XYZ file of C-alpha atoms in Angstrom:
730
model
C 56.514 7.880 5.810
C 58.766 4.633 5.802
C 56.824 1.724 5.389
C 53.814 1.388 3.352
C 50.847 -0.561 4.698
C 48.616 -3.122 3.086
C 45.485 -2.582 0.840
C 43.569 -5.670 2.794
C 40.936 -7.109 0.446
C 38.270 -8.533 2.694
C 38.025 -9.727 6.136
C 39.107 -7.910 9.286
C 41.760 -5.047 8.717
C 44.641 -5.974 11.121
C 45.341 -2.419 11.780
C 48.991 -2.673 12.607
C 50.009 -3.321 9.090
C 46.668 -2.388 7.040
C 45.647 0.747 5.529
C 42.604 2.058 7.709
C 40.159 5.130 6.842
C 38.941 6.895 9.487
C 34.897 8.152 8.858
C 32.683 10.086 10.616
C 31.658 7.174 12.115
C 35.148 6.684 14.078
C 34.469 9.695 16.273
C 30.852 8.939 17.000
C 31.095 5.220 18.016
C 34.064 5.585 20.083
C 32.461 8.587 21.680
C 29.558 6.424 22.338
C 31.475 3.711 23.343
C 33.558 5.262 25.658
C 30.712 6.683 28.009
C 28.771 4.640 30.849
C 25.911 2.508 29.711
C 26.096 2.905 26.018
C 24.071 1.389 23.787
C 25.264 1.250 19.964
C 23.858 -0.444 16.810
C 26.398 -0.495 14.283
C 25.069 -1.738 10.834
C 25.617 -1.510 7.339
C 25.832 -3.770 4.078
C 28.267 -6.437 3.706
C 32.202 -5.516 3.038
C 31.504 -1.610 5.196
C 34.344 -2.024 7.728
C 31.925 -2.956 10.794
C 33.876 -5.085 12.542
C 37.032 -3.309 11.364
C 35.625 -0.566 13.219
C 35.384 -1.834 16.538
C 38.436 -3.975 16.343
C 40.211 -0.487 15.800
C 38.914 1.200 18.873
C 39.191 -1.906 21.517
C 42.833 -0.731 22.559
C 41.254 2.696 23.424
C 38.630 1.280 25.313
C 40.648 -1.256 27.115
C 43.032 1.874 27.935
C 40.128 3.959 29.642
C 39.403 0.354 31.874
C 36.430 -0.960 30.349
C 36.518 -4.676 29.712
C 35.662 -5.616 25.906
C 33.530 -8.874 25.104
C 33.073 -9.556 21.374
C 30.368 -12.139 20.758
C 30.159 -13.484 16.915
C 26.296 -14.371 17.071
C 26.491 -16.180 13.433
C 29.273 -18.471 14.808
C 29.108 -19.003 18.430
C 25.220 -18.620 19.601
C 23.483 -22.069 18.338
C 20.729 -21.732 15.574
C 18.992 -24.642 17.762
C 17.368 -22.706 20.306
C 13.621 -23.422 21.018
C 13.223 -20.817 23.287
C 14.518 -17.053 24.582
C 15.667 -19.251 27.340
C 18.352 -21.339 25.435
C 19.149 -18.173 23.048
C 20.350 -16.421 26.386
C 21.796 -19.471 27.653
C 23.607 -20.040 24.279
C 25.191 -16.024 24.385
C 26.230 -17.156 27.895
C 27.990 -19.971 27.108
C 29.892 -17.581 24.316
C 30.906 -15.004 27.065
C 32.286 -18.018 28.966
C 34.193 -18.797 25.948
C 35.790 -15.171 25.627
C 36.284 -14.892 29.143
C 37.675 -18.662 29.388
C 35.509 -19.358 32.276
C 35.819 -23.149 33.402
C 33.945 -22.522 36.848
C 30.786 -20.972 37.533
C 30.045 -20.809 34.022
C 27.361 -18.353 33.360
C 25.903 -20.444 30.573
C 24.806 -23.251 32.965
C 23.374 -20.710 35.420
C 21.039 -19.537 32.786
C 20.104 -23.236 31.838
C 19.151 -23.564 34.843
C 16.448 -21.091 35.113
C 12.820 -22.190 33.701
C 12.154 -23.001 30.105
C 9.209 -20.654 29.855
C 11.120 -17.590 31.480
C 10.734 -14.484 30.063
C 13.617 -13.346 27.700
C 13.943 -9.930 29.415
C 14.060 -12.242 33.007
C 16.967 -14.260 31.690
C 18.867 -11.857 29.676
C 18.697 -9.706 33.278
C 19.951 -12.583 35.157
C 22.861 -12.882 32.825
C 24.324 -9.827 33.100
C 23.620 -9.733 37.060
C 25.799 -12.545 36.944
C 28.455 -11.168 34.424
C 28.911 -7.891 36.373
C 28.659 -9.779 39.990
C 32.164 -11.895 38.659
C 34.076 -8.439 37.052
C 33.986 -5.252 38.900
C 35.043 -3.118 35.518
C 33.339 -1.593 33.223
C 31.859 -4.320 30.677
C 31.512 -3.480 26.906
C 29.681 -6.174 25.336
C 29.719 -6.017 21.231
C 26.949 -8.453 19.617
C 28.700 -8.997 16.105
C 26.276 -11.159 13.170
C 23.418 -10.508 15.249
C 21.051 -10.671 12.333
C 20.842 -14.373 12.535
C 18.249 -13.320 15.000
C 15.763 -12.951 12.205
C 16.221 -16.719 11.930
C 13.895 -17.176 15.048
C 10.258 -17.341 15.441
C 11.092 -15.335 18.673
C 13.421 -12.137 17.442
C 10.731 -9.760 18.594
C 10.711 -11.302 22.368
C 14.710 -11.032 21.987
C 14.622 -7.220 21.210
C 12.318 -7.233 24.042
C 14.338 -8.539 26.267
C 17.256 -6.136 25.427
C 14.638 -3.687 26.002
C 14.145 -4.834 29.296
C 17.438 -4.823 30.491
C 17.971 -1.396 29.018
C 14.600 0.212 31.023
C 16.273 -1.736 34.515
C 19.546 0.497 33.563
C 17.256 3.976 33.119
C 15.880 3.126 36.643
C 18.320 1.740 38.759
C 22.150 1.618 39.393
C 22.377 -2.309 38.605
C 23.823 -1.889 35.512
C 25.462 1.186 35.537
C 28.824 -0.543 34.497
C 27.027 -2.243 31.445
C 27.550 -1.354 27.679
C 26.472 -3.013 24.595
C 27.186 -2.763 20.667
C 25.572 -4.639 18.479
C 26.890 -4.929 14.842
C 25.207 -5.990 11.873
C 23.526 -5.589 8.189
C 20.343 -3.836 9.169
C 19.143 -2.098 11.563
C 18.213 -3.886 15.117
C 15.257 -2.870 14.967
C 14.228 -4.784 11.483
C 13.622 -7.619 13.774
C 10.942 -6.922 15.236
C 7.294 -7.206 14.811
C 5.937 -3.526 13.506
C 3.852 -2.010 15.869
C 5.004 -4.071 18.873
C 7.239 -2.028 21.558
C 10.273 -3.547 20.682
C 9.987 -1.743 17.273
C 11.253 1.276 18.867
C 14.705 2.245 18.998
C 16.786 0.238 21.120
C 20.284 1.829 20.682
C 22.011 4.622 19.071
C 21.990 3.783 15.266
C 25.372 4.302 13.114
C 24.913 3.423 9.676
C 28.263 2.856 7.960
C 28.546 4.950 5.140
C 31.209 4.886 1.791
C 34.681 6.759 2.260
C 34.444 10.009 1.307
C 37.218 12.195 -0.723
C 38.183 14.525 2.034
C 41.886 15.077 2.426
C 41.687 12.602 5.534
C 40.719 9.918 3.580
C 43.359 10.866 0.892
C 46.560 10.869 3.271
C 45.146 7.519 4.910
C 45.155 5.836 1.442
C 48.469 7.178 0.543
C 50.082 5.319 3.389
C 49.229 1.860 1.148
C 52.256 3.235 -1.252
C 56.181 3.002 -0.729
C 58.146 6.262 -0.685
C 58.479 7.778 -3.948
C 55.700 6.023 -5.634
C 52.504 7.883 -3.823
C 50.144 9.356 -6.567
C 48.676 12.621 -6.691
C 45.694 13.447 -4.654
C 43.412 14.151 -7.468
C 44.412 10.395 -9.169
C 43.268 8.929 -5.893
C 40.173 11.219 -5.843
C 39.668 9.632 -9.445
C 39.679 6.346 -7.961
C 37.341 6.967 -5.188
C 35.165 8.379 -7.989
C 34.678 4.906 -9.693
C 34.854 2.946 -6.543
C 31.981 5.650 -5.232
C 33.715 5.113 -1.856
C 32.983 1.683 -1.521
C 35.838 -0.037 1.121
C 36.326 -2.952 -0.557
C 36.017 -1.981 -4.018
C 38.309 0.812 -3.213
C 40.908 -1.227 -1.817
C 40.900 -3.713 -5.000
C 41.743 -0.792 -7.258
C 44.290 0.857 -5.465
C 45.769 -2.467 -4.847
C 45.626 -3.327 -8.535
C 46.848 0.374 -9.166
C 50.015 -0.023 -7.230
C 51.029 -3.426 -8.339
C 50.499 -2.447 -11.568
C 52.024 0.816 -10.844
C 49.129 3.138 -12.280
C 50.485 6.712 -12.292
C 48.183 8.369 -15.132
C 44.308 9.152 -15.354
C 44.931 6.463 -18.579
C 46.364 4.068 -16.610
C 43.832 3.859 -13.748
C 41.167 3.421 -16.141
C 42.681 0.803 -18.559
C 43.377 -0.867 -15.150
C 39.565 -0.919 -13.980
C 38.168 -1.790 -17.432
C 40.562 -4.738 -17.259
C 39.235 -5.723 -13.697
C 35.932 -5.513 -14.274
C 33.592 -6.117 -18.119
C 30.680 -4.133 -18.682
C 27.590 -5.062 -17.692
C 28.972 -8.361 -15.706
C 29.845 -10.089 -19.129
C 33.819 -11.140 -18.538
C 36.594 -10.181 -15.620
C 35.081 -9.212 -12.297
C 35.715 -8.744 -8.509
C 34.915 -11.064 -6.130
C 32.531 -8.530 -4.627
C 30.272 -8.112 -7.265
C 30.249 -11.551 -8.181
C 28.455 -11.654 -4.561
C 26.063 -9.192 -5.100
C 25.231 -11.013 -8.252
C 24.609 -14.181 -6.476
C 22.658 -12.567 -3.690
C 20.570 -11.585 -5.884
C 20.005 -14.945 -7.124
C 19.405 -16.723 -4.055
C 17.081 -14.345 -2.930
C 14.307 -15.417 -5.474
C 11.278 -13.885 -5.384
C 12.316 -10.953 -3.593
C 14.761 -9.920 -5.523
C 12.463 -9.670 -8.429
C 10.915 -7.045 -6.817
C 14.147 -5.501 -6.177
C 15.731 -5.629 -9.129
C 12.723 -3.961 -11.062
C 13.071 -1.178 -8.524
C 16.542 -0.698 -9.697
C 15.907 -0.935 -13.185
C 13.165 1.842 -12.601
C 15.842 4.090 -10.696
C 18.381 3.493 -13.643
C 15.616 4.984 -16.188
C 14.688 7.835 -13.665
C 11.678 6.549 -11.952
C 11.095 9.056 -8.700
C 9.378 6.401 -7.073
C 12.336 3.846 -6.831
C 13.141 5.940 -4.244
C 10.871 5.096 -1.774
C 9.937 1.196 -2.943
C 10.260 -0.992 0.151
C 12.145 -3.272 -2.276
C 14.632 -1.222 -2.295
C 16.029 -2.046 1.302
C 17.402 -5.591 -0.383
C 19.425 -3.101 -2.758
C 20.506 -1.235 0.177
C 21.505 -4.265 2.360
C 23.557 -5.738 -0.707
C 25.565 -2.459 -1.413
C 24.164 -1.600 -4.897
C 23.307 1.546 -3.815
C 23.151 4.200 -0.972
C 21.353 6.622 0.530
C 21.598 10.127 -0.050
C 19.660 13.178 1.095
C 16.810 10.412 1.313
C 17.300 9.342 -1.918
C 18.883 6.113 -3.721
C 22.306 6.666 -5.854
C 24.415 3.931 -7.543
C 27.767 3.890 -6.340
C 30.442 5.232 -8.212
C 30.962 4.800 -11.943
C 32.269 1.407 -11.913
C 29.043 0.280 -10.059
C 26.779 1.657 -12.921
C 29.000 0.204 -15.280
C 29.288 -3.263 -14.147
C 25.338 -2.911 -13.309
C 23.841 -0.959 -15.990
C 20.258 -1.650 -17.556
C 21.313 -4.785 -19.617
C 22.317 -6.338 -16.396
C 19.460 -5.639 -14.684
C 17.497 -6.941 -17.509
C 19.223 -10.116 -17.397
C 19.005 -10.779 -14.214
C 15.357 -10.383 -13.873
C 15.109 -13.204 -16.667
C 17.312 -15.447 -14.782
C 15.614 -14.890 -11.689
C 12.379 -15.744 -12.837
C 14.106 -19.102 -14.643
C 15.458 -19.569 -11.274
C 12.085 -19.703 -9.713
C 10.506 -21.779 -12.106
C 10.665 -24.876 -9.937
C 8.490 -26.893 -11.656
C 9.985 -26.606 -15.093
C 11.202 -29.678 -17.096
C 10.337 -33.158 -17.340
C 6.451 -33.846 -19.043
C 3.987 -31.488 -18.640
C 1.515 -32.340 -15.672
C -1.939 -33.780 -17.075
C -3.320 -31.606 -13.880
C -3.915 -28.293 -14.176
C -0.930 -25.731 -12.880
C -1.424 -22.388 -11.018
C 0.891 -19.389 -9.837
C -0.838 -17.410 -6.803
C 1.106 -14.128 -6.513
C 0.709 -12.457 -2.781
C 1.160 -8.519 -2.911
C -0.787 -8.145 0.509
C -3.937 -6.550 1.639
C -6.398 -7.971 4.072
C -6.559 -11.627 2.005
C -2.958 -11.322 2.007
C -2.158 -10.839 6.345
C -1.571 -13.843 8.008
C -2.209 -14.385 12.093
C 0.620 -14.557 14.594
C 0.848 -14.816 18.098
C -2.450 -12.320 18.914
C -1.613 -9.960 15.556
C -2.220 -9.634 12.110
C 0.855 -8.929 10.083
C 2.559 -9.658 6.707
C 3.197 -13.302 6.124
C 7.480 -13.728 6.603
C 7.371 -15.276 2.878
C 5.421 -17.499 0.501
C 5.466 -20.672 2.404
C 3.713 -18.857 5.105
C 1.200 -17.406 3.407
C 0.946 -21.223 1.804
C 0.000 -22.609 5.071
C -3.233 -20.786 5.631
C -4.942 -22.079 1.912
C -3.522 -25.788 1.914
C -6.600 -26.990 0.596
C -5.421 -25.261 -2.613
C -3.566 -28.406 -3.266
C -6.628 -30.576 -4.113
C -7.826 -27.411 -6.657
C -4.645 -27.797 -8.650
C -2.352 -30.436 -9.408
C 0.292 -27.734 -8.762
C -0.066 -24.327 -6.842
C 3.010 -22.504 -6.909
C 2.648 -19.255 -4.404
C 5.274 -15.899 -5.376
C 6.028 -12.987 -3.096
C 7.575 -10.768 -6.243
C 7.503 -7.843 -3.192
C 7.209 -7.299 0.979
C 3.474 -7.249 1.263
C 1.389 -4.681 2.077
C -1.726 -2.598 2.243
C -2.794 -1.866 -1.278
C -2.494 1.767 -1.194
C 1.057 1.100 -1.367
C 0.842 -0.726 -4.629
C 2.335 1.768 -6.891
C 2.922 2.015 -10.801
C 6.567 0.191 -10.270
C 4.512 -2.480 -8.563
C 2.604 -2.774 -11.047
C 5.088 -3.308 -13.633
C 6.853 -5.836 -11.601
C 3.997 -7.958 -11.585
C 3.371 -7.245 -15.045
C 7.124 -8.462 -16.201
C 6.912 -11.379 -13.883
C 3.638 -12.777 -15.722
C 5.295 -12.154 -18.944
C 8.488 -13.988 -17.713
C 6.751 -17.015 -16.596
C 3.870 -17.153 -19.661
C 6.047 -20.380 -21.484
C 6.269 -22.163 -17.879
C 2.840 -24.176 -18.076
C 0.641 -22.259 -15.995
C -3.196 -22.509 -16.586
C -3.242 -19.258 -15.036
C -2.234 -16.840 -12.732
C -3.993 -15.686 -9.257
C -2.767 -12.410 -7.536
C -4.023 -11.817 -4.020
C -4.722 -7.886 -3.680
C -6.176 -5.250 -0.998
C -9.377 -4.053 -2.193
C -8.907 -0.203 -2.230
C -6.811 -0.467 -5.309
C -7.192 -4.015 -6.816
C -9.167 -2.461 -9.536
C -6.198 -0.007 -10.716
C -3.334 -2.523 -10.170
C -5.822 -5.260 -12.293
C -6.360 -2.331 -15.405
C -2.798 -1.588 -15.262
C -1.774 -5.306 -15.795
C -4.350 -5.432 -17.842
C -2.874 -2.801 -20.256
C 0.674 -3.921 -19.741
C -0.003 -7.335 -20.884
C -2.035 -6.305 -23.747
C -4.674 -7.979 -26.440
C -2.475 -10.701 -27.056
C -3.127 -12.306 -23.471
C -4.340 -15.836 -24.233
C -4.532 -17.092 -20.828
C -6.530 -16.002 -17.769
C -4.974 -13.351 -14.603
C -7.389 -13.463 -11.628
C -7.118 -10.493 -9.093
C -9.108 -11.391 -6.203
C -9.310 -9.962 -2.670
C -11.055 -9.990 0.770
C -13.034 -8.130 2.971
C -11.468 -10.639 6.245
C -8.124 -11.661 6.872
C -8.048 -15.465 6.428
C -8.023 -16.471 10.227
C -11.686 -15.611 10.472
C -13.673 -18.653 9.661
C -16.906 -17.199 8.642
C -14.723 -14.516 6.316
C -14.420 -14.368 2.629
C -10.542 -14.628 2.155
C -10.647 -18.472 2.018
C -13.539 -18.647 -0.460
C -12.465 -16.102 -2.651
C -8.846 -17.461 -3.156
C -9.951 -20.310 -4.174
C -12.816 -19.583 -6.270
C -9.878 -17.385 -8.132
C -8.008 -20.502 -8.521
C -10.835 -22.033 -10.001
C -11.408 -19.530 -12.167
C -7.855 -19.296 -13.164
C -8.264 -22.737 -14.776
C -10.962 -21.878 -17.259
C -10.315 -20.434 -20.963
C -10.630 -16.721 -20.101
C -7.774 -14.772 -22.048
C -8.227 -11.512 -19.965
C -7.402 -9.969 -16.923
C -10.132 -10.423 -14.212
C -11.120 -9.075 -10.779
C -12.812 -12.528 -8.832
C -14.726 -11.134 -6.141
C -17.658 -12.822 -4.280
C -20.019 -14.588 -6.806
C -18.948 -12.940 -9.851
C -16.019 -12.357 -12.460
C -15.645 -8.927 -13.801
C -13.332 -7.646 -16.679
C -10.846 -5.871 -14.728
C -11.190 -3.069 -16.876
C -14.713 -2.424 -16.056
C -14.929 -2.861 -12.468
C -14.709 -0.852 -9.316
C -15.322 -1.325 -5.499
C -18.591 -0.669 -4.451
C -18.415 -1.698 -0.752
C -15.659 -2.057 2.138
C -17.657 -4.276 4.245
C -19.934 -6.806 2.410
C -18.630 -9.796 0.768
C -20.038 -8.461 -2.611
C -17.449 -5.815 -2.341
C -17.019 -5.216 -6.477
C -19.254 -4.335 -9.020
C -19.100 -3.615 -12.829
C -21.233 -0.934 -13.620
C -20.741 -0.818 -17.608
C -20.044 -4.650 -18.728
C -21.950 -7.516 -17.516
C -20.082 -9.834 -15.458
C -18.123 -12.664 -17.654
C -18.501 -15.299 -15.362
C -20.784 -16.422 -12.107
C -19.890 -18.787 -9.506
C -22.757 -21.375 -8.178
C -21.507 -24.875 -8.362
C -19.396 -24.626 -11.323
C -17.878 -21.607 -12.660
C -20.367 -20.866 -15.539
C -18.688 -18.395 -17.978
C -19.761 -16.444 -20.375
C -17.969 -16.768 -23.638
C -19.972 -14.850 -25.634
C -19.099 -11.738 -23.363
C -15.224 -12.495 -23.780
C -12.796 -10.364 -25.604
C -12.131 -12.140 -29.306
C -9.208 -14.960 -28.670
C -5.758 -13.239 -29.894
C -4.102 -14.501 -32.530
C -1.591 -17.354 -31.550
C 0.856 -16.629 -34.055
C 1.645 -13.511 -32.218
C 3.295 -13.380 -28.529
C 2.327 -10.879 -25.817
C 3.770 -7.539 -26.670
C 4.702 -6.866 -23.251
C 4.257 -2.756 -22.591
C 4.614 -2.199 -18.523
C 5.730 1.636 -18.437
C 3.390 3.770 -16.763
C 4.072 7.614 -16.086
C 4.355 9.022 -12.839
C 3.886 12.865 -13.346
C 0.157 13.054 -13.094
C -2.523 15.139 -11.385
C -6.037 13.848 -10.214
C -8.446 16.827 -9.451
C -11.604 15.506 -8.065
C -14.742 18.112 -8.550
C -16.487 19.695 -5.384
C -18.221 22.253 -4.463
C -16.102 25.524 -3.926
C -12.531 23.657 -5.440
C -10.577 26.995 -6.200
C -8.182 25.713 -9.354
C -5.927 28.448 -7.772
C -4.628 25.733 -5.902
C -2.791 23.753 -9.088
C -1.822 26.657 -11.311
C 1.537 26.073 -9.870
C 1.718 22.314 -11.118
C 1.644 23.426 -14.496
C 4.400 25.723 -14.815
C 7.755 24.187 -16.062
C 11.174 24.188 -14.116
C 14.377 24.446 -15.567
C 12.596 24.227 -19.232
C 10.970 20.779 -18.010
C 7.336 20.163 -17.997
C 6.584 19.172 -13.769
C 3.176 17.683 -14.412
C 2.721 16.087 -18.092
C -1.021 15.121 -17.325
C -4.050 16.084 -15.721
C -7.000 14.163 -14.797
C -10.289 16.173 -14.137
C -12.703 14.152 -11.763
C -16.016 14.930 -12.286
C -18.927 13.975 -10.600
C -21.270 12.941 -13.025
C -21.280 12.849 -16.817
C -18.372 15.074 -17.060
C -19.751 18.632 -15.955
C -16.869 21.157 -14.471
C -17.462 24.257 -12.351
C -17.530 27.084 -14.932
C -18.526 30.072 -13.026
C -15.984 32.385 -11.577
C -14.077 32.209 -9.127
C -14.438 28.606 -9.040
C -14.228 27.913 -12.865
C -11.325 24.896 -13.664
C -11.917 26.136 -17.410
C -9.076 28.679 -17.601
C -6.970 26.031 -16.005
C -7.614 23.566 -18.158
C -7.027 25.632 -21.624
C -4.083 26.874 -20.078
C -2.868 23.341 -19.456
C -3.965 22.578 -23.559
C -1.988 25.476 -24.597
C 1.186 24.312 -22.478
C 0.942 20.790 -24.057
C -0.301 19.262 -20.973
C -3.214 16.227 -22.217
C -6.417 16.722 -19.440
C -8.751 14.086 -19.518
C -12.216 14.305 -17.924
C -13.470 11.493 -16.272
C -16.099 10.464 -13.734
C -16.398 8.744 -10.361
C -19.380 7.151 -11.827
C -18.556 5.578 -15.020
C -21.525 7.591 -17.326
C -23.661 6.424 -20.301
C -21.683 6.384 -23.456
C -22.275 10.116 -24.772
C -24.402 11.780 -22.016
C -21.809 14.377 -21.839
C -22.888 15.655 -24.708
C -26.323 16.259 -23.468
C -24.620 19.048 -20.772
C -23.706 22.311 -21.442
C -21.124 22.283 -18.415
C -19.876 18.971 -19.498
C -19.017 20.497 -23.081
C -17.500 23.509 -21.822
C -13.613 21.629 -20.597
C -13.874 19.955 -24.058
C -14.087 23.217 -26.448
C -10.729 24.553 -23.860
C -9.354 21.610 -25.103
C -10.157 18.493 -22.517
C -10.194 14.978 -23.601
C -13.564 13.110 -22.654
C -12.573 9.380 -21.030
C -16.179 8.259 -22.252
C -17.837 5.444 -19.798
C -14.230 3.686 -18.455
C -13.869 3.512 -14.845
C -11.798 5.979 -13.023
C -9.338 3.116 -12.520
C -9.083 2.037 -15.948
C -9.224 5.579 -17.180
C -6.210 6.416 -14.512
C -4.045 3.032 -15.584
C -4.427 3.850 -19.428
C -3.834 7.819 -19.033
C -0.491 6.680 -17.491
C 0.157 3.837 -19.686
C -0.697 5.723 -22.983
C 1.629 8.617 -21.747
C 4.271 6.706 -21.242
C 4.298 5.539 -24.598
C 4.099 9.282 -26.012
C 6.421 10.772 -24.309
C 9.014 8.482 -25.481
C 8.393 9.447 -28.733
C 11.360 11.743 -30.366
C 9.102 14.522 -31.793
C 6.560 14.557 -28.615
C 8.037 18.252 -27.272
C 8.267 19.692 -30.806
C 4.748 19.136 -32.169
C 1.889 21.493 -30.971
C -0.719 21.582 -28.177
C -3.278 20.236 -30.600
C -1.347 17.379 -32.530
C -0.551 16.631 -28.669
C -4.377 16.488 -28.151
C -4.970 14.327 -31.390
C -2.466 11.698 -30.659
C -3.562 11.174 -26.746
C -7.476 11.410 -27.676
C -6.806 9.018 -30.330
C -4.541 6.125 -28.332
C -7.328 6.971 -25.058
C -10.884 7.080 -26.672
C -10.664 6.265 -30.122
C -9.917 2.528 -30.217
C -10.448 -0.094 -27.391
C -7.599 -2.003 -26.447
C -8.845 -4.604 -23.758
C -12.574 -4.207 -24.001
C -12.018 -1.487 -21.402
C -15.061 0.880 -23.218
């Protein structure tokens, strides 16, 4: 080694004088690129070396007689395209520029096509013209293709590429054509879900961080001058700090070389001087960029950072949260064995739980579009769209989630007449309510809490009907008894495009309810307003799809909102703020009773693993007042006894809220209580489930929980669950 190479930080690497670390992706990429009719999709978050990858291998591709043509979609293809023909024409013009064509330009030939020509036909013509002009194999590289997401016709463009691919598969016309797509997200991300274009167009190659293999270490050594090359163990220490993130690794190595760090202590001091704990001080440009990207994203970032905070706390649900895609996109986490993982010790120190909490508060404040100035004399409402039937929109001939809060708002323009300010928010990508989990309950509650002093008269949550009672009950427990303003959940049996449906009327009515003096979390559906923790779904088709079997409606909607103030909870003290408790235990088991159910199916869930209990709570959902099967071989009584003895709280509830005390009349209902279970009284199933999760999240965090006996655990849970109503749940 006679001369050291540069540790280049940022930009496409110059392969002649910069350290380049080969990864498994290099081998896979080059093998694909040299194959005839190759379609490749290289993707990964920013600063992962995607452009450096293809630039590095251009000489090898050229040596095989292949003509590479690299087009920067972001910089060379217009964003003003009105049609797919315009976009393909702009792509053709960019290819003209790369090939220095001055006569018979491809762009002009494409723009001569009819304005309404199909994207596939336009692309087919473009590549026909390109291959007619050049006899060698063509390798077209489309960098920064993420920009196609700006177009409403993004899915049509993907269908156009698929059309070219299908022509290539059934004829020899495009045998000499290969295409490489380079971007941040998988190409299929820009397709409409369910479309043919959503299927895989190209062989995916996801860029990964550097590993700590011998090959990687050898490559990193090339950045040091002879006589000053650090040991393998020291370089692996740096990779452990950076998590192998390419840009951070180069930053650390450059500082290490310039500071002549030769010991572990020196490296540790160097990295602490570069990056302050929790982002409070010195920082790397990449880390500043990650933080600013989250702030700029607004609504969607709130959900992503909530998932990140849950990940740091050990939540299993965070690994599958849809909002985690943003964490991957910005490079804050990576996936390993299908699980999210924070990158390296330096990332852990810089992006810790305190940082996440500050960011959640900061993002909430940046989302306050109407803060400042004199308080409006009119009403101010915040509408949160979580999805479900009410939260879908019609695009073309499909019903799909809205792109953002503004598109959702466009379907409810008359709301402007209900309040002076109606602010629409998406806290996470809208989805069917079956995919609204405890982490989303926490996100909704935290957001409402963060905006409680921003002058809103009330909050409305548009939600799918299947699990709305669960989400509404959970948010009610999280916000607690000091709530002083209405939080109104609503949904619909039809989508907003159905003229005779209930989507518009339910959302309008919910906003009217949000203007009332109702200091509770409620469900407004059809003609009635119900206390959330007393409501349950009754029908999947009728417009009166909810009911409150154990408590009268809080209000009836006729020509006006008739609030029954005598039924409302007592107004909380003005001197106390909300006591947000938005954590919910995840590891509970719900066992619905039905004839012939074998308890042996569930016995293994009571076992502990490595000294840790796998199941932290059990709900036995009975068919009536609380009767549990008690005759062998289907008796659940031994199962309840074993759970009790192992300190696992067991709740008995019903699919139908029973009359108070009715379980005391039946011997089969007494047996599980004698075995150690706790009867949930007349709580709805949704209220019982969410309160149980909420109570367990509290007791499991207590220092002495593991040390106290089964009987004391039962008494504590019973005290919190059924001896005192928190928000009117029984």
